[in-house]
PDB file of C-alpha atoms in Angstrom:
ATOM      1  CA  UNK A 141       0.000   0.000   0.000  1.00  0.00           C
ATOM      2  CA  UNK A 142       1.305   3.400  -1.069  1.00  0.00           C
ATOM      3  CA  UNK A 143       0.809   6.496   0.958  1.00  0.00           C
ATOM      4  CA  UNK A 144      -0.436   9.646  -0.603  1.00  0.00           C
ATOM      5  CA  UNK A 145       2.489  11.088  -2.256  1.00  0.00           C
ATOM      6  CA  UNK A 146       1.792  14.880  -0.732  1.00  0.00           C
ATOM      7  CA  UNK A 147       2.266  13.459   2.858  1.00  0.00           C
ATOM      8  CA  UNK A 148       5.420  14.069   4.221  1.00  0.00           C
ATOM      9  CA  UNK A 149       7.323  11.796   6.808  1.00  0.00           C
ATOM     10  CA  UNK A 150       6.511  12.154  10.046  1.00  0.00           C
ATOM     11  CA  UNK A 151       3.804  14.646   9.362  1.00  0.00           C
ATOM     12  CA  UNK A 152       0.397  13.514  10.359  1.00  0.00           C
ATOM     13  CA  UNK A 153      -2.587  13.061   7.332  1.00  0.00           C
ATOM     14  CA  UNK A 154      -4.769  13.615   9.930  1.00  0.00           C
ATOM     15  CA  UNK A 155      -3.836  16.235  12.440  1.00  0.00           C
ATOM     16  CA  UNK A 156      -6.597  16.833  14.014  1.00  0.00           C
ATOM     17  CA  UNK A 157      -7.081  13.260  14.806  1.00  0.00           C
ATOM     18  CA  UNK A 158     -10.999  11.722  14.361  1.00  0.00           C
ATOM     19  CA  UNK A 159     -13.664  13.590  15.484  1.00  0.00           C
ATOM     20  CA  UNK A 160     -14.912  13.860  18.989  1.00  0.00           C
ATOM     21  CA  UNK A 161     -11.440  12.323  20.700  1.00  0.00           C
ATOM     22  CA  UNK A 162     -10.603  16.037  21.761  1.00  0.00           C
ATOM     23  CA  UNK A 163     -13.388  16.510  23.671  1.00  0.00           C
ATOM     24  CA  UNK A 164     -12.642  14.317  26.756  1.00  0.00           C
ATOM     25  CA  UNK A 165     -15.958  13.530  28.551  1.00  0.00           C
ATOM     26  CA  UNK A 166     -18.294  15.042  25.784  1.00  0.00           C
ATOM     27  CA  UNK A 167     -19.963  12.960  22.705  1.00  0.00           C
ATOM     28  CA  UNK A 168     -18.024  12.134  19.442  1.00  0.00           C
ATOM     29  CA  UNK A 169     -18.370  15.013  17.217  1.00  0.00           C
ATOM     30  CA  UNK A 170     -19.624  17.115  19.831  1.00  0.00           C
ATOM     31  CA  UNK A 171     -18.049  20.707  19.778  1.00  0.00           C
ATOM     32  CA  UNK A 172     -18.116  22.518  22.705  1.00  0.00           C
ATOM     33  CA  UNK A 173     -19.914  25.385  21.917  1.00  0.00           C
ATOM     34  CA  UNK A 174     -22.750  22.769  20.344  1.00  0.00           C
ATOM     35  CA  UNK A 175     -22.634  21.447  24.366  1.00  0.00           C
ATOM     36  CA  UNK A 176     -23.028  24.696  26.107  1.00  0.00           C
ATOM     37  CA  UNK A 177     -25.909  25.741  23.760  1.00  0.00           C
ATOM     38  CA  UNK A 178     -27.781  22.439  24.171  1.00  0.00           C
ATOM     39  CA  UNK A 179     -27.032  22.603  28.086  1.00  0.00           C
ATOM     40  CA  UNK A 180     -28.660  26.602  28.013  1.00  0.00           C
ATOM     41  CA  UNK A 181     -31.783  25.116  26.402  1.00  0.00           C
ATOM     42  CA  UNK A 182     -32.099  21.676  29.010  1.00  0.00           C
ATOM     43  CA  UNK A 183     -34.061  22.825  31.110  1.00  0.00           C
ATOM     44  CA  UNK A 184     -36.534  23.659  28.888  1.00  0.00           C
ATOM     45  CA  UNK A 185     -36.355  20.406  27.193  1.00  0.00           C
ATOM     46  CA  UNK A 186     -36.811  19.306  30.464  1.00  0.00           C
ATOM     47  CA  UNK A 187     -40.083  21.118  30.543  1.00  0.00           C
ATOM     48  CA  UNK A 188     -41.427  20.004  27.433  1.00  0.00           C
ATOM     49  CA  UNK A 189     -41.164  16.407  27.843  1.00  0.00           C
ATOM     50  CA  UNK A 190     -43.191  16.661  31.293  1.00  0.00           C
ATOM     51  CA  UNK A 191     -45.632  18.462  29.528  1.00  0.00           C
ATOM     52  CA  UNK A 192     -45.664  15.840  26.881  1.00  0.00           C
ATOM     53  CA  UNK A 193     -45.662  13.229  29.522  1.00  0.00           C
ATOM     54  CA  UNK A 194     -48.736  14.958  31.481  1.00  0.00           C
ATOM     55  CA  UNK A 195     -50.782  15.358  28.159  1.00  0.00           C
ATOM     56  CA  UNK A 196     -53.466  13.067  28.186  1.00  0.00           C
ATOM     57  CA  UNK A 197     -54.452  13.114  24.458  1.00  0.00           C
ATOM     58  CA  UNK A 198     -50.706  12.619  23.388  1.00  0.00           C
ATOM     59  CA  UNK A 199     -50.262   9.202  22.409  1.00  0.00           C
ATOM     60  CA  UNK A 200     -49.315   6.423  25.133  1.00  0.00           C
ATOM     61  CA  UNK A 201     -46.307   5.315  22.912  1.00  0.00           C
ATOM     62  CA  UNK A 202     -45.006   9.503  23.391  1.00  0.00           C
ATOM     63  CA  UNK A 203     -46.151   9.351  26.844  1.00  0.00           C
ATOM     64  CA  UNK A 204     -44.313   6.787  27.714  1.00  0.00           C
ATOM     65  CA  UNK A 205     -40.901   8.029  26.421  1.00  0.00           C
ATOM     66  CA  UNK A 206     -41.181  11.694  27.645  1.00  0.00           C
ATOM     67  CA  UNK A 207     -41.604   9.723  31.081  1.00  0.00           C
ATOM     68  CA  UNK A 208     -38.878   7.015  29.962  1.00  0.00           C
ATOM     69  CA  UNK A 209     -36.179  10.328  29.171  1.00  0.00           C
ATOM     70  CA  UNK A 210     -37.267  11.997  32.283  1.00  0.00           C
ATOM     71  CA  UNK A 211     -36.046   9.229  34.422  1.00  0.00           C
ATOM     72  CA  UNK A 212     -32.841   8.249  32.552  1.00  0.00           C
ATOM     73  CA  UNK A 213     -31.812  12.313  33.554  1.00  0.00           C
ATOM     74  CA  UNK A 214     -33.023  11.877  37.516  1.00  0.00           C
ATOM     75  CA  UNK A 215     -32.334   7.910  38.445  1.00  0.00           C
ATOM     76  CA  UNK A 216     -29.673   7.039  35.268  1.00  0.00           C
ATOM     77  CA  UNK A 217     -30.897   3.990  32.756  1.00  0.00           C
ATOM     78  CA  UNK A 218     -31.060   0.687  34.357  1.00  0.00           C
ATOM     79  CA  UNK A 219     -28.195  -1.341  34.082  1.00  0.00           C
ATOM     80  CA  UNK A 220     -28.410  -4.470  31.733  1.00  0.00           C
ATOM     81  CA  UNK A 221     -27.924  -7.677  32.303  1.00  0.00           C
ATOM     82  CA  UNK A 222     -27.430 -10.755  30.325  1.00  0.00           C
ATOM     83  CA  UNK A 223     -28.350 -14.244  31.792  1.00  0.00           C
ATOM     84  CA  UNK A 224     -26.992 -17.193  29.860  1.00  0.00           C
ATOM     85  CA  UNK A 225     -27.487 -20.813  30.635  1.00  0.00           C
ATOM     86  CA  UNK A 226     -25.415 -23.015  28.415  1.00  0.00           C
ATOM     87  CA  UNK A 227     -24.420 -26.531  28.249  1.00  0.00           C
ATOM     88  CA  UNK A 228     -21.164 -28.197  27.749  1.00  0.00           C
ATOM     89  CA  UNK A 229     -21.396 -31.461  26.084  1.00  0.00           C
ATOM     90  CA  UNK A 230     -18.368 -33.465  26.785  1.00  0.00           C
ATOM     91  CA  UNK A 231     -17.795 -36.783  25.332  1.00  0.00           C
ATOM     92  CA  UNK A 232     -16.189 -40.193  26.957  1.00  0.00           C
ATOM     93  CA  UNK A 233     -14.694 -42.584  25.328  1.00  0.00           C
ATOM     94  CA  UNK A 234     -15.007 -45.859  26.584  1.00  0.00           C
ATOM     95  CA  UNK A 235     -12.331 -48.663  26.218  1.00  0.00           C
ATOM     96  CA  UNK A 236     -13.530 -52.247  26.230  1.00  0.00           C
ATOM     97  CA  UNK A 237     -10.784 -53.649  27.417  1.00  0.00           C
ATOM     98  CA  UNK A 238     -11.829 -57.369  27.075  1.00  0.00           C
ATOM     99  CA  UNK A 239     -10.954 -57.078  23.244  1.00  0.00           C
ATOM    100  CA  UNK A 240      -7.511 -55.594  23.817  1.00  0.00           C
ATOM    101  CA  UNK A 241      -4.516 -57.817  24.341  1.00  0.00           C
ATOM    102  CA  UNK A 242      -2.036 -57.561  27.077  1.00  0.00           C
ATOM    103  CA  UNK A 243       0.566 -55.719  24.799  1.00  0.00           C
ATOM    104  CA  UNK A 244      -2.154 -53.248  23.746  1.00  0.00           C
ATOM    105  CA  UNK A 245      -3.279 -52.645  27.230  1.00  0.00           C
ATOM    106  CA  UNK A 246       0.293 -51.752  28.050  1.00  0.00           C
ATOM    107  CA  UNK A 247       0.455 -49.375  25.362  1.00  0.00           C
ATOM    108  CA  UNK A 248      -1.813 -48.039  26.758  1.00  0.00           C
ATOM    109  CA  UNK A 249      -1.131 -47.485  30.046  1.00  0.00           C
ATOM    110  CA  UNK A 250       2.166 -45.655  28.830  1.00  0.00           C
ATOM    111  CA  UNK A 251       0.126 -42.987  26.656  1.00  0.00           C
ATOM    112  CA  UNK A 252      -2.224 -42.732  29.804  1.00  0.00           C
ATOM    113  CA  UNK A 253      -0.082 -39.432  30.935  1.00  0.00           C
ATOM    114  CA  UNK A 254      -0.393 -38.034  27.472  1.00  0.00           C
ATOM    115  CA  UNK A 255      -4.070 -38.502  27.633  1.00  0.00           C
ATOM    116  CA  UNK A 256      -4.331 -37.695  30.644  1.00  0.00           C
ATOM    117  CA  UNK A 257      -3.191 -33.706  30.632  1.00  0.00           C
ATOM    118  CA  UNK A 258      -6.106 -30.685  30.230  1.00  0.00           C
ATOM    119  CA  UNK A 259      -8.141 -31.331  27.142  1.00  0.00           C
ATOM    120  CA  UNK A 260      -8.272 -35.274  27.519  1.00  0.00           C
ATOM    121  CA  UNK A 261     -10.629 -37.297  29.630  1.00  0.00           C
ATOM    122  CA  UNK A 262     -10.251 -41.270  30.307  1.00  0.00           C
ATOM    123  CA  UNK A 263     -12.755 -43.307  32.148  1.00  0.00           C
ATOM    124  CA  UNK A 264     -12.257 -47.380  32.121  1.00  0.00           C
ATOM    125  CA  UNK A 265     -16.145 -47.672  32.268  1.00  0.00           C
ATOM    126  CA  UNK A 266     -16.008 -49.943  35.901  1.00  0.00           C
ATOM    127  CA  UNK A 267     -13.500 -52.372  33.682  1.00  0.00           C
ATOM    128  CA  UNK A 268     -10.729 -53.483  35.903  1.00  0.00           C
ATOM    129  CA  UNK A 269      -8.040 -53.013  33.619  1.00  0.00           C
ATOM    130  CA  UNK A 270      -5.731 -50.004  34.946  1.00  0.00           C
ATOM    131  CA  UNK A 271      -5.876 -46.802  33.247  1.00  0.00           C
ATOM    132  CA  UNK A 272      -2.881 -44.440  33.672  1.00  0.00           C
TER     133      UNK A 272
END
């Protein structure tokens, strides 16, 4: 990839970085001056959704959210939670050791270690053959 050719080194493209990350605390894209006008007018806004929220011939749906901003601004929004039930299916694998021979079973129980670290399960099934 090739940079544009009227960049020079170690001069930023981009000086004044994205918008909204110099205006710690405020909103993305947010100027100041748009903040201090918006903050003049709040309490009006204030005032207009109670009115909305007291007007009985507004609709419920508008009703509800004038009430629904109102409390975000006194109590904060509720926090939100996620509740998650899941399942981990594991399976066994079961040796029959009656089919194995003597020599296999030996094999086996040197691999047993190997098997036997995180990620690997062995269970003999209640068969009295020794399992590493």
């Amino acid at each position: 990839m090739v940079g544009n050719p009227n960049w020079k080194p170690g001069i930023s493209g981009n000086p004044g970085g994205r918008p909204g990350t110099g205006n710690p605390g405020g909103r993305p894209g947010m100027s100041k001056e748009v903040r201090a006008l918006a903050q003049q007018h709040s309490a009006e806004a204030i005032e207009v959704l109670v009115k909305l929220m007291r007007n009985e011939k507004a609709s419920p749906a508008a009703r509800t959210a004038a009430a629904s901003q109102i409390l975000d601004r006194a109590i904060g929004r509720p926090e939100s939670s996620v509740d998650v039930n899941a399942r981990i299916r594991t399976e066994t694998m079961r040796l029959d050791y009656s089919v194995l021979t003597q020599v296999e079973i030996e094999l086996l129980n040197q691999i047993g270690p190997i098997l036997s670290r995180p990620g690997f399960m062995i269970e003999d099934g209640g068969n009295s053959a020794p399992v590493a």
